[in-house]
């Protein structure tokens, strides 16, 4: 399950500490930045809680003798929401992976990944995240998050990709986006069934239940022998723990 969202968010305690430091320094710009981080921090905490719940769900599946029902977290491997999801999985003893991108200002993967691969191009990373996933969780984010979300919706809409669950969380961030989608519907640029591709919820348990129903049941996930890797897109072996 791939979790998308802003790379700019921080956890509540870190944002609060930055705000206190800025207030002590009396730096107005730093105070404004820290206040923004603190306002957005619940999204980081929410993504972490979601991934923690997924990891616990998968542990219960393993214990119950149903390893084929397990779900695992994958992210873009960077900071912010991506870090939060990988961190949440690790909190609960779960494993997660990341498809990191090499950027001038974001050189390394976050420290909570078990395995990762680093690549140069966004289109390759996006293709891998879609190719190897069974569902998307969309948290608040910027241009990159919108790009990833709308490409997945387009691929499903045009039947290039078998329909899989897309869950959007963080409802207070999305009112204008939902209004815009309704505007597209009114303008007949999308169909009513296109909006049915999206599950809107802030409930972690509801999101996990939706993924279990739409991913595990729909795709009939079962453990099978891992096929020999064929690097069609220039993929390299994952780094990290075995």
Short mmCIF file of C-alpha atoms in Angstrom, two decimals:
data_model
loop_
_atom_site.label_atom_id
_atom_site.label_comp_id
_atom_site.label_asym_id
_atom_site.label_seq_id
_atom_site.Cartn_x
_atom_site.Cartn_y
_atom_site.Cartn_z
CA UNK A 1 0.00 0.00 0.00
CA UNK A 2 1.57 3.28 -1.10
CA UNK A 3 1.23 6.36 1.11
CA UNK A 4 1.59 9.73 -0.64
CA UNK A 5 1.76 13.19 0.91
CA UNK A 6 3.82 16.30 1.49
CA UNK A 7 7.54 16.02 2.19
CA UNK A 8 7.33 19.27 4.18
CA UNK A 9 5.37 18.14 7.23
CA UNK A 10 6.89 17.40 10.65
CA UNK A 11 5.63 15.62 13.74
CA UNK A 12 3.89 17.69 16.41
CA UNK A 13 6.70 17.58 18.99
CA UNK A 14 9.31 18.67 16.44
CA UNK A 15 7.12 21.49 15.13
CA UNK A 16 6.43 22.67 18.68
CA UNK A 17 10.14 22.68 19.49
CA UNK A 18 10.91 24.70 16.36
CA UNK A 19 8.22 27.21 17.30
CA UNK A 20 9.63 27.62 20.80
CA UNK A 21 13.13 28.16 19.40
CA UNK A 22 11.83 30.75 16.93
CA UNK A 23 9.94 32.57 19.68
CA UNK A 24 13.05 32.70 21.87
CA UNK A 25 15.05 34.08 18.94
CA UNK A 26 12.32 36.57 18.11
CA UNK A 27 12.55 35.74 14.39
CA UNK A 28 9.18 36.65 12.85
CA UNK A 29 9.71 34.65 9.66
CA UNK A 30 10.86 31.58 11.59
CA UNK A 31 7.84 31.92 13.89
CA UNK A 32 5.51 32.02 10.88
CA UNK A 33 7.17 28.94 9.34
CA UNK A 34 7.01 27.06 12.63
CA UNK A 35 3.35 27.94 13.11
CA UNK A 36 2.62 26.51 9.66
CA UNK A 37 4.52 23.33 10.54
CA UNK A 38 2.57 23.04 13.78
CA UNK A 39 -0.74 23.55 11.99
CA UNK A 40 0.11 20.77 9.52
CA UNK A 41 1.67 18.41 12.08
CA UNK A 42 -1.55 16.41 12.68
CA UNK A 43 -1.27 15.10 9.11
CA UNK A 44 2.15 13.61 9.96
CA UNK A 45 0.72 12.05 13.11
CA UNK A 46 -2.29 10.73 11.17
CA UNK A 47 -0.11 9.06 8.52
CA UNK A 48 2.01 7.49 11.23
CA UNK A 49 -1.08 6.17 13.02
CA UNK A 50 -2.44 4.74 9.76
CA UNK A 51 0.77 2.85 8.99
CA UNK A 52 0.99 1.60 12.56
CA UNK A 53 -2.54 0.19 12.25
CA UNK A 54 -1.68 -1.48 8.93
CA UNK A 55 1.38 -3.12 10.50
CA UNK A 56 -0.67 -4.40 13.44
CA UNK A 57 -3.35 -5.70 11.07
CA UNK A 58 -0.70 -7.59 9.11
CA UNK A 59 0.78 -9.03 12.30
CA UNK A 60 -2.67 -10.35 13.26
CA UNK A 61 -3.03 -11.91 9.81
CA UNK A 62 0.32 -13.64 10.22
CA UNK A 63 -0.59 -14.91 13.68
CA UNK A 64 -3.95 -16.18 12.43
CA UNK A 65 -2.31 -18.19 9.68
CA UNK A 66 -3.45 -15.84 6.89
CA UNK A 67 -0.18 -14.35 5.64
CA UNK A 68 -1.72 -13.76 2.22
CA UNK A 69 -3.97 -11.07 3.72
CA UNK A 70 -1.10 -8.94 4.99
CA UNK A 71 -0.60 -5.38 3.78
CA UNK A 72 2.74 -3.58 3.73
CA UNK A 73 3.63 0.09 3.54
CA UNK A 74 5.54 1.65 0.66
CA UNK A 75 6.39 5.34 0.24
CA UNK A 76 8.54 7.66 -1.82
CA UNK A 77 11.20 7.17 0.84
CA UNK A 78 11.66 10.83 1.75
CA UNK A 79 10.72 13.06 4.70
CA UNK A 80 7.34 14.37 5.83
CA UNK A 81 4.33 12.13 5.25
CA UNK A 82 6.58 9.50 3.67
CA UNK A 83 8.73 9.34 6.78
CA UNK A 84 5.63 9.26 8.99
CA UNK A 85 4.25 6.19 7.20
CA UNK A 86 7.53 4.28 7.30
CA UNK A 87 7.95 5.27 10.94
CA UNK A 88 4.45 4.12 11.86
CA UNK A 89 5.10 0.71 10.33
CA UNK A 90 8.33 0.39 12.31
CA UNK A 91 6.55 1.48 15.52
CA UNK A 92 4.45 -1.67 15.32
CA UNK A 93 7.27 -3.99 14.29
CA UNK A 94 6.26 -3.96 10.63
CA UNK A 95 8.46 -3.68 7.57
CA UNK A 96 8.22 -1.03 4.88
CA UNK A 97 10.00 -0.02 1.70
CA UNK A 98 10.67 3.19 -0.18
CA UNK A 99 11.31 4.38 -3.73
CA UNK A 100 13.52 7.38 -3.06
CA UNK A 101 14.30 10.15 -5.55
CA UNK A 102 17.65 11.89 -5.79
CA UNK A 103 17.16 15.66 -5.49
CA UNK A 104 19.61 18.55 -4.92
CA UNK A 105 17.88 19.38 -1.61
CA UNK A 106 16.77 15.88 -0.57
CA UNK A 107 19.67 13.47 -0.99
CA UNK A 108 18.94 10.58 1.33
CA UNK A 109 16.13 8.26 2.34
CA UNK A 110 14.42 8.56 5.70
CA UNK A 111 15.80 6.41 8.57
CA UNK A 112 12.69 4.23 9.04
CA UNK A 113 12.93 2.18 5.84
CA UNK A 114 13.78 -1.52 5.87
CA UNK A 115 14.57 -1.55 2.16
CA UNK A 116 14.82 1.15 -0.44
CA UNK A 117 15.84 1.97 -3.97
CA UNK A 118 17.05 5.38 -5.14
CA UNK A 119 16.40 6.68 -8.64
CA UNK A 120 17.03 9.75 -10.72
CA UNK A 121 13.70 10.33 -12.45
CA UNK A 122 10.21 10.96 -11.10
CA UNK A 123 8.46 9.11 -13.92
CA UNK A 124 10.38 5.91 -13.13
CA UNK A 125 9.57 6.18 -9.43
CA UNK A 126 5.90 6.84 -10.12
CA UNK A 127 5.70 3.86 -12.46
CA UNK A 128 7.28 1.57 -9.87
CA UNK A 129 4.95 2.77 -7.12
CA UNK A 130 1.94 1.99 -9.30
CA UNK A 131 3.36 -1.23 -10.77
CA UNK A 132 4.04 -2.89 -7.42
CA UNK A 133 1.11 -1.63 -5.33
CA UNK A 134 -2.46 -2.68 -4.57
CA UNK A 135 -3.79 0.61 -3.23
CA UNK A 136 -3.02 4.27 -2.59
CA UNK A 137 -3.44 6.38 0.53
CA UNK A 138 -3.41 10.08 -0.34
CA UNK A 139 -2.58 12.47 2.48
CA UNK A 140 -2.41 16.27 2.14
CA UNK A 141 0.37 17.38 -0.17
CA UNK A 142 1.49 19.60 -3.00
CA UNK A 143 2.12 19.33 -6.73
CA UNK A 144 3.86 15.95 -6.46
CA UNK A 145 1.03 14.41 -4.46
CA UNK A 146 -1.56 15.78 -6.91
CA UNK A 147 0.45 14.43 -9.85
CA UNK A 148 0.61 10.95 -8.34
CA UNK A 149 -3.07 10.94 -7.37
CA UNK A 150 -4.41 12.13 -10.71
CA UNK A 151 -2.18 9.84 -12.75
CA UNK A 152 -3.49 6.83 -10.82
CA UNK A 153 -7.08 8.01 -11.29
CA UNK A 154 -6.46 8.55 -15.01
CA UNK A 155 -4.95 5.09 -15.46
CA UNK A 156 -7.93 3.49 -13.73
CA UNK A 157 -10.43 5.68 -15.60
CA UNK A 158 -8.93 4.76 -18.98
CA UNK A 159 -8.68 1.04 -18.09
CA UNK A 160 -4.90 1.06 -18.32
CA UNK A 161 -4.84 -0.10 -14.72
CA UNK A 162 -7.18 -2.47 -12.95
CA UNK A 163 -9.24 -0.52 -10.46
CA UNK A 164 -7.68 -0.54 -7.02
CA UNK A 165 -8.54 1.42 -3.88
CA UNK A 166 -7.63 5.08 -3.61
CA UNK A 167 -8.27 6.48 -0.13
CA UNK A 168 -7.97 10.22 0.54
CA UNK A 169 -7.47 11.26 4.16
CA UNK A 170 -7.23 14.63 5.92
CA UNK A 171 -10.68 16.00 5.07
CA UNK A 172 -10.06 19.54 6.29
CA UNK A 173 -7.34 19.92 3.62
CA UNK A 174 -9.52 18.88 0.66
CA UNK A 175 -12.78 20.95 0.50
CA UNK A 176 -11.62 22.96 -2.53
CA UNK A 177 -10.40 19.82 -4.29
CA UNK A 178 -13.74 18.08 -3.75
CA UNK A 179 -15.53 21.18 -5.01
CA UNK A 180 -13.28 21.21 -8.09
CA UNK A 181 -14.06 17.55 -8.77
CA UNK A 182 -17.78 18.33 -8.48
CA UNK A 183 -17.18 21.21 -10.92
CA UNK A 184 -15.60 18.78 -13.40
CA UNK A 185 -18.60 16.49 -12.98
CA UNK A 186 -21.02 19.37 -13.62
CA UNK A 187 -19.01 20.27 -16.70
CA UNK A 188 -19.24 16.66 -17.94
CA UNK A 189 -15.46 16.33 -18.10
CA UNK A 190 -15.65 13.33 -15.79
CA UNK A 191 -18.42 10.81 -15.11
CA UNK A 192 -20.20 10.02 -11.82
CA UNK A 193 -18.50 6.63 -11.67
CA UNK A 194 -15.10 8.36 -11.81
CA UNK A 195 -15.79 9.90 -8.41
CA UNK A 196 -16.66 6.44 -7.12
CA UNK A 197 -12.99 5.53 -7.53
CA UNK A 198 -12.19 7.56 -4.40
CA UNK A 199 -12.86 6.71 -0.77
CA UNK A 200 -12.87 9.81 1.46
CA UNK A 201 -12.33 9.13 5.16
CA UNK A 202 -10.44 10.33 8.21
CA UNK A 203 -10.91 7.04 10.04
CA UNK A 204 -7.78 4.90 10.14
CA UNK A 205 -9.83 1.77 10.85
CA UNK A 206 -12.23 2.52 8.00
CA UNK A 207 -9.34 3.09 5.61
CA UNK A 208 -7.71 -0.23 6.55
CA UNK A 209 -11.05 -2.06 6.23
CA UNK A 210 -11.55 -0.53 2.78
CA UNK A 211 -8.09 -1.63 1.70
CA UNK A 212 -8.70 -5.12 3.05
CA UNK A 213 -11.93 -5.39 1.08
CA UNK A 214 -10.80 -3.77 -2.16
CA UNK A 215 -7.20 -4.98 -2.30
CA UNK A 216 -7.05 -8.37 -0.57
CA UNK A 217 -10.49 -9.57 -1.68
CA UNK A 218 -10.57 -8.00 -5.15
CA UNK A 219 -7.08 -9.06 -6.17
CA UNK A 220 -7.23 -12.40 -4.36
CA UNK A 221 -3.80 -11.84 -2.86
CA UNK A 222 -2.07 -15.10 -2.12
CA UNK A 223 1.46 -16.02 -1.19
CA UNK A 224 3.31 -17.46 -4.15
CA UNK A 225 6.85 -18.13 -5.24
CA UNK A 226 8.65 -14.88 -5.98
CA UNK A 227 9.38 -14.74 -9.72
CA UNK A 228 12.80 -13.89 -11.08
CA UNK A 229 13.25 -10.13 -11.28
CA UNK A 230 13.14 -8.61 -14.77
CA UNK A 231 14.42 -4.99 -14.61
CA UNK A 232 12.22 -3.57 -17.38
CA UNK A 233 12.49 -0.03 -16.02
CA UNK A 234 16.12 -0.09 -14.96
CA UNK A 235 15.31 -1.13 -11.40
CA UNK A 236 18.22 -2.08 -9.17
CA UNK A 237 18.23 -4.38 -6.19
CA UNK A 238 16.73 -2.90 -3.04
CA UNK A 239 19.15 -1.65 -0.42
CA UNK A 240 18.78 -2.11 3.31
CA UNK A 241 18.09 -4.96 5.69
CA UNK A 242 17.53 -8.49 4.45
#
